[in-house]
Every structure is written in C-alpha cells, then in structure tokens.
Short mmCIF file of C-alpha atoms and ligand atoms in Angstrom, two decimals:
data_model
loop_
_atom_site.label_atom_id
_atom_site.label_comp_id
_atom_site.label_asym_id
_atom_site.label_seq_id
_atom_site.Cartn_x
_atom_site.Cartn_y
_atom_site.Cartn_z
CA MET A 202 41.03 55.24 20.81
CA SER A 203 40.20 54.11 24.30
CA ILE A 204 38.52 51.17 25.96
CA ILE A 205 36.16 51.75 28.85
CA ARG A 206 35.82 48.61 30.96
CA ILE A 207 32.79 48.40 33.25
CA ASN A 208 31.93 45.66 35.71
CA GLY A 209 28.22 46.23 36.04
CA GLY A 210 25.87 45.85 38.95
CA LYS A 211 27.47 48.33 41.39
CA ARG A 212 24.98 50.75 42.89
CA LEU A 213 25.82 54.42 42.47
CA ILE A 214 25.86 56.60 45.57
CA GLY A 215 27.03 60.21 45.94
CA SER A 216 27.00 63.60 44.36
CA VAL A 217 27.97 64.94 40.92
CA SER A 218 28.53 68.53 39.97
CA VAL A 219 27.19 68.97 36.42
CA HIS A 220 29.56 70.81 34.11
CA GLY A 221 28.75 73.60 31.67
CA ALA A 222 26.78 72.88 28.52
CA LYS A 223 28.74 71.92 25.41
CA ASN A 224 25.91 73.19 23.24
CA SER A 225 26.09 76.59 24.96
CA VAL A 226 29.80 77.01 25.08
CA LEU A 227 30.41 76.26 21.39
CA PRO A 228 28.12 78.99 19.96
CA ILE A 229 29.34 81.40 22.65
CA MET A 230 32.94 80.72 21.61
CA ALA A 231 31.91 81.52 18.04
CA ALA A 232 30.11 84.64 19.27
CA SER A 233 33.28 85.79 21.06
CA LEU A 234 34.56 86.73 17.57
CA LEU A 235 32.09 89.63 17.70
CA ALA A 236 33.53 90.98 20.92
CA CYS A 237 36.61 92.61 19.33
CA GLY A 238 37.97 92.35 22.86
CA GLU A 239 38.41 89.87 25.66
CA THR A 240 35.77 87.30 26.61
CA ILE A 241 36.17 85.06 29.64
CA ILE A 242 33.87 82.04 29.58
CA HIS A 243 33.38 80.36 32.97
CA ASN A 244 32.04 76.85 33.66
CA CYS A 245 33.64 75.75 30.41
CA PRO A 246 33.88 71.94 30.28
CA ASP A 247 37.08 70.15 29.25
CA LEU A 248 35.83 68.45 26.09
CA SER A 249 37.44 67.55 22.79
CA ASP A 250 34.80 69.66 20.97
CA VAL A 251 35.85 72.67 23.06
CA GLU A 252 39.49 71.99 22.17
CA ALA A 253 38.47 71.84 18.49
CA ALA A 254 36.68 75.21 18.83
CA ILE A 255 39.79 76.69 20.47
CA ARG A 256 41.90 75.50 17.53
CA ILE A 257 39.49 77.26 15.14
CA LEU A 258 39.66 80.50 17.15
CA VAL A 259 43.48 80.38 17.22
CA HIS A 260 43.56 79.69 13.46
CA LEU A 261 41.43 82.80 12.92
CA GLY A 262 43.92 84.89 14.91
CA CYS A 263 42.50 84.89 18.45
CA THR A 264 44.66 84.47 21.52
CA VAL A 265 43.12 81.80 23.75
CA SER A 266 44.17 80.63 27.21
CA ARG A 267 42.58 78.29 29.71
CA ASP A 268 42.70 78.31 33.51
CA ARG A 269 40.76 75.30 34.85
CA ASP A 270 37.14 75.84 33.80
CA SER A 271 37.66 79.38 32.51
CA VAL A 272 38.64 80.10 28.92
CA CYS A 273 39.86 83.54 27.93
CA ILE A 274 39.48 84.55 24.27
CA ASP A 275 41.00 87.73 22.90
CA SER A 276 39.44 88.35 19.49
CA ARG A 277 40.78 91.89 18.90
CA HIS A 278 43.03 90.94 16.00
CA LEU A 279 41.69 88.45 13.47
CA SER A 280 44.00 87.48 10.65
CA ARG A 281 41.88 85.08 8.58
CA SER A 282 38.31 84.39 7.62
CA ASP A 283 38.57 80.75 6.56
CA ILE A 284 38.22 77.42 8.37
CA PRO A 285 40.06 74.63 6.56
CA HIS A 286 38.79 71.10 6.21
CA GLU A 287 41.08 69.61 8.91
CA LEU A 288 39.52 71.92 11.50
CA MET A 289 35.94 71.68 10.20
CA ARG A 290 35.89 67.90 10.26
CA GLU A 291 37.04 67.75 13.89
CA MET A 292 33.70 69.10 15.04
CA ARG A 293 30.41 68.76 13.16
CA SER A 294 28.98 71.91 14.69
CA SER A 295 31.82 74.16 13.51
CA VAL A 296 29.38 75.62 10.95
CA ILE A 297 28.25 77.78 13.86
CA PHE A 298 31.35 79.95 13.20
CA LEU A 299 29.96 80.97 9.81
CA GLY A 300 27.55 83.69 10.97
CA ALA A 301 30.06 85.14 13.43
CA ILE A 302 32.99 85.32 10.96
CA LEU A 303 30.75 86.82 8.29
CA SER A 304 29.35 89.36 10.68
CA ARG A 305 32.79 90.42 11.92
CA LEU A 306 34.83 90.29 8.68
CA GLY A 307 32.30 90.53 5.85
CA GLU A 308 33.45 87.26 4.35
CA ALA A 309 33.91 83.63 5.37
CA VAL A 310 35.20 80.49 3.64
CA LEU A 311 34.39 77.17 5.28
CA SER A 312 34.82 73.67 4.01
CA MET A 313 31.49 71.80 3.92
CA PRO A 314 30.81 70.13 7.28
CA GLY A 315 29.69 66.98 5.43
CA GLY A 316 27.50 64.16 6.74
CA CYS A 317 27.69 62.80 10.22
CA GLU A 318 27.00 59.74 12.25
CA LEU A 319 23.40 60.87 12.88
CA GLY A 320 22.56 60.92 9.17
CA PRO A 321 22.86 63.79 6.70
CA ARG A 322 23.17 67.08 8.52
CA PRO A 323 22.26 69.72 5.94
CA ILE A 324 22.92 73.42 6.47
CA ASP A 325 20.37 74.79 3.99
CA LEU A 326 18.52 76.69 6.73
CA HIS A 327 21.74 78.34 7.92
CA LEU A 328 22.58 79.45 4.38
CA SER A 329 19.12 80.72 3.48
CA ALA A 330 19.06 82.83 6.68
CA LEU A 331 22.41 84.40 5.74
CA ARG A 332 21.28 84.92 2.13
CA ALA A 333 18.15 86.71 3.40
CA MET A 334 20.45 89.16 5.22
CA GLY A 335 22.28 89.89 1.98
CA ALA A 336 25.15 87.37 1.95
CA GLU A 337 26.30 86.07 -1.42
CA ILE A 338 27.03 82.40 -1.00
CA THR A 339 28.69 80.02 -3.41
CA GLU A 340 29.24 76.33 -2.82
CA GLU A 341 32.11 74.93 -4.87
CA GLY A 342 34.70 72.19 -4.53
CA GLY A 343 33.58 71.30 -1.02
CA ASN A 344 33.88 74.93 0.15
CA ILE A 345 31.24 77.48 1.07
CA THR A 346 32.25 81.03 0.31
CA CYS A 347 30.12 83.77 1.89
CA LYS A 348 30.55 87.44 1.10
CA ALA A 349 28.63 90.29 2.61
CA PRO A 350 30.41 93.61 2.99
CA SER A 351 27.30 94.69 4.86
CA LEU A 352 24.44 92.57 6.20
CA THR A 353 20.96 94.02 6.54
CA GLY A 354 18.35 93.10 9.12
CA CYS A 355 15.34 91.23 7.75
CA ARG A 356 12.61 88.72 8.59
CA ILE A 357 13.74 85.08 8.65
CA ASN A 358 11.21 82.28 8.93
CA LEU A 359 12.87 78.93 9.61
CA SER A 360 10.94 76.01 8.11
CA PHE A 361 12.18 73.90 11.07
CA PRO A 362 13.35 75.28 14.44
CA SER A 363 16.97 74.27 13.85
CA VAL A 364 19.21 75.05 16.82
CA GLY A 365 22.29 75.74 14.73
CA ALA A 366 20.45 77.82 12.11
CA THR A 367 18.81 79.93 14.85
CA GLU A 368 22.25 80.55 16.39
CA ASN A 369 23.91 81.38 13.08
CA ALA A 370 21.11 83.81 12.24
CA MET A 371 21.44 85.48 15.67
CA LEU A 372 25.21 85.79 15.25
CA ALA A 373 25.02 87.27 11.76
CA ALA A 374 22.18 89.58 12.81
CA SER A 375 24.27 90.88 15.73
CA GLY A 376 26.57 92.62 13.25
CA CYS A 377 23.78 93.81 10.96
CA SER A 378 22.36 97.23 10.47
CA GLY A 379 18.60 97.19 11.07
CA THR A 380 16.33 94.73 12.83
CA THR A 381 16.20 90.98 12.24
CA VAL A 382 13.20 88.96 13.33
CA ILE A 383 13.67 85.17 13.40
CA THR A 384 10.39 83.24 13.46
CA ASN A 385 9.96 79.53 14.20
CA ALA A 386 13.24 79.89 16.08
CA ALA A 387 14.55 77.06 18.24
CA CYS A 388 13.61 77.51 21.94
CA GLU A 389 16.43 75.48 23.53
CA PRO A 390 17.95 76.86 26.76
CA GLU A 391 21.28 77.15 24.93
CA ILE A 392 19.71 79.75 22.61
CA TRP A 393 18.72 81.75 25.68
CA ASP A 394 22.29 81.45 26.97
CA LEU A 395 23.64 82.77 23.66
CA GLN A 396 21.22 85.69 23.93
CA CYS A 397 22.52 86.46 27.46
CA TYR A 398 26.08 86.53 26.13
CA LEU A 399 25.18 88.71 23.12
CA LYS A 400 23.46 91.18 25.44
CA LYS A 401 26.77 91.48 27.32
CA LEU A 402 28.33 92.51 24.01
CA GLY A 403 25.76 95.28 23.79
CA VAL A 404 23.57 93.58 21.19
CA ASN A 405 19.90 94.44 21.58
CA VAL A 406 18.44 90.93 21.34
CA TYR A 407 15.31 89.53 22.93
CA GLY A 408 12.79 86.72 22.63
CA ALA A 409 15.13 83.72 23.09
CA GLY A 410 13.23 80.88 24.71
CA THR A 411 10.22 81.72 22.52
CA SER A 412 9.83 81.03 18.82
CA ILE A 413 10.33 84.69 17.85
CA ILE A 414 13.74 86.27 18.39
CA THR A 415 14.45 89.87 17.55
CA VAL A 416 17.98 91.18 17.05
CA ASP A 417 18.12 94.89 16.80
CA GLY A 418 21.36 95.81 15.13
CA ARG A 419 24.89 96.19 16.21
CA GLY A 420 25.89 96.78 19.81
CA LYS A 421 28.93 98.33 21.36
CA MET A 422 31.21 95.32 21.70
CA THR A 423 33.22 95.24 24.91
CA ASP A 424 35.34 93.01 27.14
CA ASN A 425 33.06 90.71 29.08
CA GLN A 426 32.63 87.57 31.15
CA HIS A 427 29.99 84.87 30.93
CA ARG A 428 29.15 81.70 32.86
CA VAL A 429 27.55 79.05 30.68
CA ILE A 430 24.45 77.18 31.82
CA PRO A 431 24.71 73.61 33.13
CA ASP A 432 24.65 70.79 30.59
CA ARG A 433 21.13 69.34 30.63
CA ILE A 434 22.14 66.32 28.54
CA VAL A 435 25.00 65.46 30.86
CA ALA A 436 22.51 65.78 33.74
CA ALA A 437 20.07 63.45 31.93
CA THR A 438 22.89 60.96 31.30
CA TYR A 439 24.00 60.75 34.95
CA LEU A 440 20.37 60.36 36.02
CA ALA A 441 20.08 57.51 33.50
CA CYS A 442 23.28 55.95 34.92
CA ALA A 443 21.74 55.86 38.40
CA ALA A 444 18.43 54.54 37.07
CA SER A 445 20.27 51.73 35.28
CA ALA A 446 22.72 50.76 38.03
CA GLY A 447 20.39 51.48 40.97
CA GLY A 448 21.35 53.62 43.96
CA SER A 449 20.88 57.22 44.90
CA ILE A 450 22.77 60.21 43.53
CA GLU A 451 22.43 63.96 43.68
CA LEU A 452 23.24 66.27 40.79
CA THR A 453 24.35 69.75 41.80
CA GLY A 454 24.76 72.90 39.76
CA VAL A 455 21.95 71.83 37.46
CA ASN A 456 18.77 73.55 36.26
CA PRO A 457 15.97 71.03 36.98
CA GLU A 458 13.56 72.89 34.66
CA HIS A 459 15.78 72.11 31.67
CA VAL A 460 15.43 68.36 32.21
CA THR A 461 11.77 68.10 33.22
CA THR A 462 10.82 65.87 30.29
CA VAL A 463 13.57 63.44 31.27
CA THR A 464 12.90 63.43 35.02
CA GLU A 465 9.19 62.88 34.32
CA VAL A 466 10.02 59.76 32.31
CA LEU A 467 12.39 58.46 34.99
CA ALA A 468 9.73 59.04 37.66
CA GLU A 469 7.21 57.16 35.52
CA MET A 470 9.72 54.33 35.26
CA GLY A 471 9.65 54.04 39.05
CA CYS A 472 12.61 56.19 40.16
CA ARG A 473 12.11 58.70 42.96
CA ILE A 474 13.05 62.22 41.90
CA ALA A 475 13.41 65.23 44.20
CA THR A 476 14.41 68.60 42.84
CA GLY A 477 15.78 71.70 44.57
CA THR A 478 16.67 75.08 43.09
CA ASP A 479 19.79 73.73 41.41
CA THR A 480 19.82 70.08 42.45
CA ILE A 481 18.19 66.85 41.35
CA GLN A 482 18.20 63.75 43.53
CA ILE A 483 17.37 60.39 42.02
CA THR A 484 16.81 57.16 43.95
CA ALA A 485 16.41 53.98 41.96
CA ASP A 486 15.42 50.88 43.93
CA GLY A 487 13.49 47.90 42.69
CA PRO A 488 12.29 47.15 39.17
CA ARG A 489 11.64 49.79 36.54
CA LYS A 490 8.46 49.92 34.46
CA ALA A 491 8.00 50.62 30.77
CA VAL A 492 6.55 54.07 30.03
CA ARG A 493 4.34 55.81 27.48
CA PRO A 494 5.99 56.37 24.07
CA ILE A 495 9.04 58.61 24.19
CA ILE A 496 8.85 60.97 21.23
CA THR A 497 11.76 63.29 20.56
CA LYS A 498 10.86 66.87 19.67
CA PRO A 499 12.44 70.32 19.64
CA TYR A 500 12.62 71.90 23.13
CA PRO A 501 10.56 71.88 25.32
CA GLY A 502 9.83 68.39 23.97
CA PHE A 503 11.84 65.32 24.89
CA PRO A 504 15.45 65.93 23.73
CA THR A 505 16.85 63.76 20.97
CA ASP A 506 20.21 63.80 22.80
CA ALA A 507 18.62 62.07 25.82
CA GLN A 508 16.92 59.37 23.73
CA PRO A 509 19.89 56.93 23.66
CA PRO A 510 20.69 57.08 27.43
CA ILE A 511 17.01 56.74 28.37
CA MET A 512 16.58 53.88 25.91
CA ALA A 513 19.44 52.17 27.77
CA VAL A 514 17.45 52.46 31.02
CA SER A 515 14.32 51.03 29.39
CA LEU A 516 16.07 47.82 28.31
CA THR A 517 15.39 46.07 31.61
CA ALA A 518 12.09 47.79 32.43
CA GLU A 519 9.01 45.58 32.79
CA GLY A 520 6.95 45.89 29.59
CA THR A 521 7.38 47.56 26.22
CA THR A 522 8.63 51.09 25.58
CA VAL A 523 8.30 52.75 22.17
CA PHE A 524 10.78 55.41 21.04
CA VAL A 525 10.00 57.73 18.14
CA GLU A 526 12.99 59.73 16.88
CA ASN A 527 11.79 62.84 15.08
CA ILE A 528 14.93 64.96 14.93
CA PHE A 529 17.73 62.89 13.40
CA GLU A 530 17.06 60.09 10.96
CA ASN A 531 20.00 57.91 11.91
CA ARG A 532 19.88 58.04 15.66
CA PHE A 533 19.45 54.36 16.46
CA ARG A 534 23.01 53.25 15.74
CA HIS A 535 23.49 52.34 19.41
CA VAL A 536 20.70 49.76 19.07
CA ALA A 537 22.88 47.06 17.47
CA GLU A 538 25.45 47.48 20.26
CA LEU A 539 22.81 47.34 23.00
CA GLN A 540 21.50 44.13 21.41
CA ARG A 541 24.92 42.58 21.98
CA LEU A 542 24.27 43.01 25.71
CA GLY A 543 21.05 41.04 25.33
CA ALA A 544 18.58 43.89 24.74
CA ASP A 545 15.37 43.14 22.84
CA ILE A 546 14.91 46.09 20.47
CA LYS A 547 13.18 46.21 17.10
CA THR A 548 13.54 49.21 14.83
CA GLU A 549 11.48 50.31 11.87
CA GLY A 550 12.49 53.65 10.38
CA ARG A 551 12.19 56.28 13.09
CA VAL A 552 10.58 53.92 15.63
CA ALA A 553 12.32 51.60 18.09
CA ILE A 554 10.37 49.16 20.23
CA VAL A 555 12.08 47.96 23.39
CA SER A 556 10.72 44.87 25.12
CA GLY A 557 12.21 44.76 28.59
CA VAL A 558 14.44 41.78 29.43
CA LYS A 559 15.25 40.54 32.94
CA LYS A 560 18.99 41.13 32.61
CA LEU A 561 21.71 42.47 30.34
CA TYR A 562 25.04 40.65 30.15
CA GLY A 563 28.43 42.32 29.63
CA ALA A 564 30.03 41.99 26.18
CA PRO A 565 32.53 43.85 23.97
CA ILE A 566 30.75 46.73 22.22
CA THR A 567 31.70 49.85 20.25
CA SER A 568 30.43 53.40 20.63
CA THR A 569 28.87 54.75 17.45
CA ASP A 570 28.41 58.43 18.30
CA LEU A 571 28.48 60.77 21.31
CA ARG A 572 25.09 60.08 22.94
CA GLY A 573 25.01 56.52 21.62
CA GLY A 574 28.33 55.99 23.42
CA ALA A 575 26.82 57.39 26.61
CA ALA A 576 23.92 54.94 26.24
CA LEU A 577 26.39 52.04 26.18
CA VAL A 578 27.92 53.27 29.45
CA VAL A 579 24.43 53.54 30.99
CA ALA A 580 23.50 50.01 29.92
CA ALA A 581 26.84 48.50 30.98
CA LEU A 582 26.49 49.93 34.50
CA GLY A 583 23.32 47.87 34.95
CA ALA A 584 24.54 44.74 33.14
CA GLU A 585 25.83 41.59 34.77
CA GLY A 586 29.54 40.96 34.15
CA THR A 587 32.14 42.93 32.23
CA THR A 588 31.48 45.21 29.28
CA GLU A 589 34.32 46.66 27.23
CA ILE A 590 33.33 49.71 25.21
CA THR A 591 35.69 50.64 22.40
CA ASP A 592 35.42 54.37 21.92
CA ARG A 593 37.04 56.35 19.12
CA GLY A 594 36.79 59.66 20.93
CA HIS A 595 33.01 60.07 20.68
CA ILE A 596 32.27 60.19 24.41
CA ASP A 597 34.99 62.77 25.20
CA ARG A 598 33.27 65.18 22.80
CA GLY A 599 30.51 65.77 25.34
CA TYR A 600 31.42 64.39 28.78
CA ASP A 601 34.17 65.85 30.92
CA ASN A 602 35.85 62.93 32.76
CA ILE A 603 32.85 60.59 32.70
CA VAL A 604 34.96 57.67 33.94
CA GLY A 605 36.29 59.60 36.96
CA VAL A 606 32.82 60.89 37.82
CA LEU A 607 31.23 57.44 37.71
CA ARG A 608 34.09 55.90 39.68
CA SER A 609 33.59 58.56 42.37
CA LEU A 610 29.97 57.35 42.60
CA GLY A 611 31.08 53.75 43.18
CA ALA A 612 31.02 52.33 39.65
CA ASP A 613 33.64 49.72 38.78
CA ILE A 614 34.86 51.50 35.66
CA LYS A 615 38.30 51.97 34.13
CA ARG A 616 39.64 53.48 30.99
CA TYR A 617 42.54 52.19 28.93
CA ASP A 618 44.00 54.44 26.21
C1 LIG B 859 22.02 70.86 17.96
C2 LIG B 859 22.84 70.23 19.05
C3 LIG B 859 22.65 68.73 19.08
C4 LIG B 859 21.17 68.39 19.15
C5 LIG B 859 20.38 69.12 18.08
C6 LIG B 859 18.88 68.93 18.23
C7 LIG B 859 24.71 71.74 19.21
C8 LIG B 859 26.17 71.96 19.03
N1 LIG B 859 24.23 70.55 18.83
O1 LIG B 859 22.51 70.34 16.73
O2 LIG B 859 23.33 68.20 20.23
O3 LIG B 859 21.02 67.00 18.99
O4 LIG B 859 20.64 70.52 18.13
O5 LIG B 859 18.46 69.33 19.47
O6 LIG B 859 24.00 72.59 19.70
N2 LIG B 859 18.37 70.62 9.57
C9 LIG B 859 18.14 70.85 8.23
N3 LIG B 859 18.72 71.94 7.64
C10 LIG B 859 19.52 72.81 8.34
C11 LIG B 859 19.75 72.57 9.71
C12 LIG B 859 19.15 71.46 10.30
O7 LIG B 859 17.43 70.10 7.58
O8 LIG B 859 20.01 73.77 7.76
C13 LIG B 859 17.76 69.43 10.22
C14 LIG B 859 18.84 68.46 10.71
O9 LIG B 859 19.26 67.59 9.69
C15 LIG B 859 18.11 67.73 11.81
C16 LIG B 859 17.19 68.80 12.38
O10 LIG B 859 17.10 69.82 11.40
O11 LIG B 859 17.35 66.69 11.28
C17 LIG B 859 17.68 69.39 13.68
O12 LIG B 859 18.94 69.93 13.52
P1 LIG B 859 19.47 71.18 14.36
O13 LIG B 859 18.43 71.64 15.32
O14 LIG B 859 20.02 72.16 13.41
O15 LIG B 859 20.65 70.50 15.18
P2 LIG B 859 22.11 71.03 15.35
O16 LIG B 859 22.12 72.51 15.54
O17 LIG B 859 22.99 70.45 14.31
#
C-alpha cells in the first residue's frame, strides 16, 4: 500500500515521454508463447501488470530477462500449460494467455479470472470463439480446462467487439490450420499492434483496425523483436493532469491519432492543443467549460479508460457535463472519492452528471481501481490544499513512475510506501 500526497494548485510545465502501452504489451507477451524462440519487446513499461505477466511466463517455463525498457522472452521450452489462481488473480487480463497456451500446447488450464472492480467481467465471448475453433472447454471448481489437440480455422462473429476476446481469438487462430475470420472484431490500436507482432512470427494476419480480421493459418515462428505502441491512456491521463492543474506540457513519443477523441474534448473545454507527428502540446490557462455529453464506446469512440481522468477535469468546468459509461457497468467508483474533494456529481446507472464547482479542496481519499486512481491524482493536482490518496497498488498497474513524472513537471507530489 502507498500514500500519494499532493499539494494542489501547482502549474505543470515541461515535457513527458509517454511509455509503451500496457494493453499492447500484455497480449504481445502472451503471443510470445507462439514464437518457440526469442522475443525482445522494446518500449516495455515498468508496471506491476507486466511483472505479473512475466511471472506467468516463467511459471509456464519461459526464460525472461529485462534490461531497462526491453524484455527478452525465450519461449522455446514450455513445461506447463496451467496458470494457478495466485497468478491469475494478480492480473485481471491474464485470460489473454488462454488462446496462446492452447494454440501452442493443445491444452490449457486456467483458474477463473473472477469479477473485478469494474463489475462482472465475463469471458463467454473468449470461450465461444475457442469452442468454434474446436476446443473442448469445461468449467469446474473455479477452473477452465481447454483441450484442442488441433484447432481449425472458422468464422467467429463476436456479439460485442471485446478487446480481450478479439485478441484471444487471434492468438488461437495463429496456431490453427485453415483460415479464421473474426467479424465485429475490436478495432483498438492495441489489436493492430498485436497483428504487427504476429506478422513478425510469420502469421498471415490482416484487417486489424477494422471490424474484420483474417488469420490465415500457422506461420513459421522465429526469433523476433517488437516495439510496442505508446500508451494512449497514459497520454490522455497526463493531458488531463495539465488541464486540471493548469500550465503547459508536451507529450513526446505519442501517437496523436490514438487520442483524438480525448484531445477534442480537452480543446472544447478550453485547452489549447497542438499536435505534431509524435507529440501533443497542451496549454491550459483560464477557466474550463463544460462540454457535450461524453459517451464511452469501443474504439474509435471515446475510451472508457479515459472517462475517469476526464471526469476529474470536468469537476471545476463552468456548467454541466454528462458522462455515459457504455463499456463497464461499475466504472463510477471514483465518484464517491471525488465527492470528498467537493465535486458535485450525481449518478444514475450508467450516467453521471457533473455540475462544475468553483474549487476542489484537498482531503484523504482512496483509489478504487486503476483509472479511477488516476482520476484522483488528476483532481488533486487542481485542488486547493493537500490530498492524500491511499492506493493499494492500483495505479502502479498502469502508470510507470507517475509520481516522478508529475514531480518533474513541477507538481508538489510525494509517495510514501
Ligand atoms: C480491455 C482493456 C481495458 C479496457 C477495455 C475496453 C486490456 C488488457 N484491457 O479490457 O483497459 O478498458 O478493453 O476498452 O486490454 N465482455 C463480455 N464477455 C466477454 C468479454 C467481454 O460480456 O467474453 C464485456 C465486458 O464485461 C465489458 C465489455 O465486454 O463490459 C468490454 O470488455 P472487453 O473489450 O473485453 O475489455 P477487456 O479486454 O477486458
């Protein structure tokens, strides 16, 4: 557990290099099981979720080493096909290993990932995709056992464009004989990044970034290297920090196209945004204004992961901002904590209505989940007085050294473990 203490009201000035995307690196680490050789992943952030993924790979028999932001995974010799409960519960998204283990070893036993802080997180779409390819799946005693001595390519129509189910289907299909066509696939940039990595393994896969992805059988797996794309949610969060605290910061090593929906909202709020090829500059002076309803949707819609940090910016905007959360049913847990800072927010089911207040005031608060925790940091930076955020490891799951980064921008922020 740690406490992050923030004395708000310090303008942020300077430059931040945005680290690699957590949501890219995790499926790519799972995909490295298909390489039967050595994968070096560059731009790999130092996050507790990445550490949890490394522990899973080592448990399965991989040799893993890390040199700064490069992680080297040797998956030649796998000794097991199971992921026990202790490792599964460390990271909600560890179900992403299912398709890769099954594809490589013909069987996989995982403990059920269970619910999570964002509400129930079912995996029915993952399982029905694998069943369609010929996997026999039994769910018993909290374990999922999948068996498929050989998987066969097929047509998979996802009833919702789930990111994780799309990735699991792509991973399983990469070891299949025949062609798999995934329709209503998720279009997130991280899916495209996974496709780029799979191509390096010799998998004939195309269509990522659109709703139809085709995976054409098994490739010739080889040693390879891959640089993951920048983390668009981390980028959105630092932009939100500047919008809340005021000041002017530049993000480098970012893909501005991946955060357009967020930068558009911040511009509408009154921030000045300037983008370059791989930079975004934000200048936040003067009052912010409420904006049109912010409705979370699958990519390219407004990302659910950016909803909490942007809500934190809206708390002191002039007027009323409506948030509609369409992806996760329990994604307003940060609201009660933001209210402790003086925010005026009313929630009804999937809708939150924020009426801007003149000021927020520092108070002791507790992070409830990864992006909710980030929202508390964003709000505290703009609040008057001292905020102490108690964090049980949520924020470190997705932000590499957030305290150091914000301090380098001039924030008065400290962490006590
Ligand atoms: C991924 C991201 C997460 C992001 C989310 C939505 C990773 C590691 N995590 O999570 O940061 O917030 O996408 O952009 O990439 N669902 C089902 N059945 C399933 C699978 C999903 O009903 O089998 C539902 C979920 O409960 C949720 C919605 O679909 O309501 C979206 O989930 P999904 O896109 O799968 O998110 P994740 O892959 O878990």
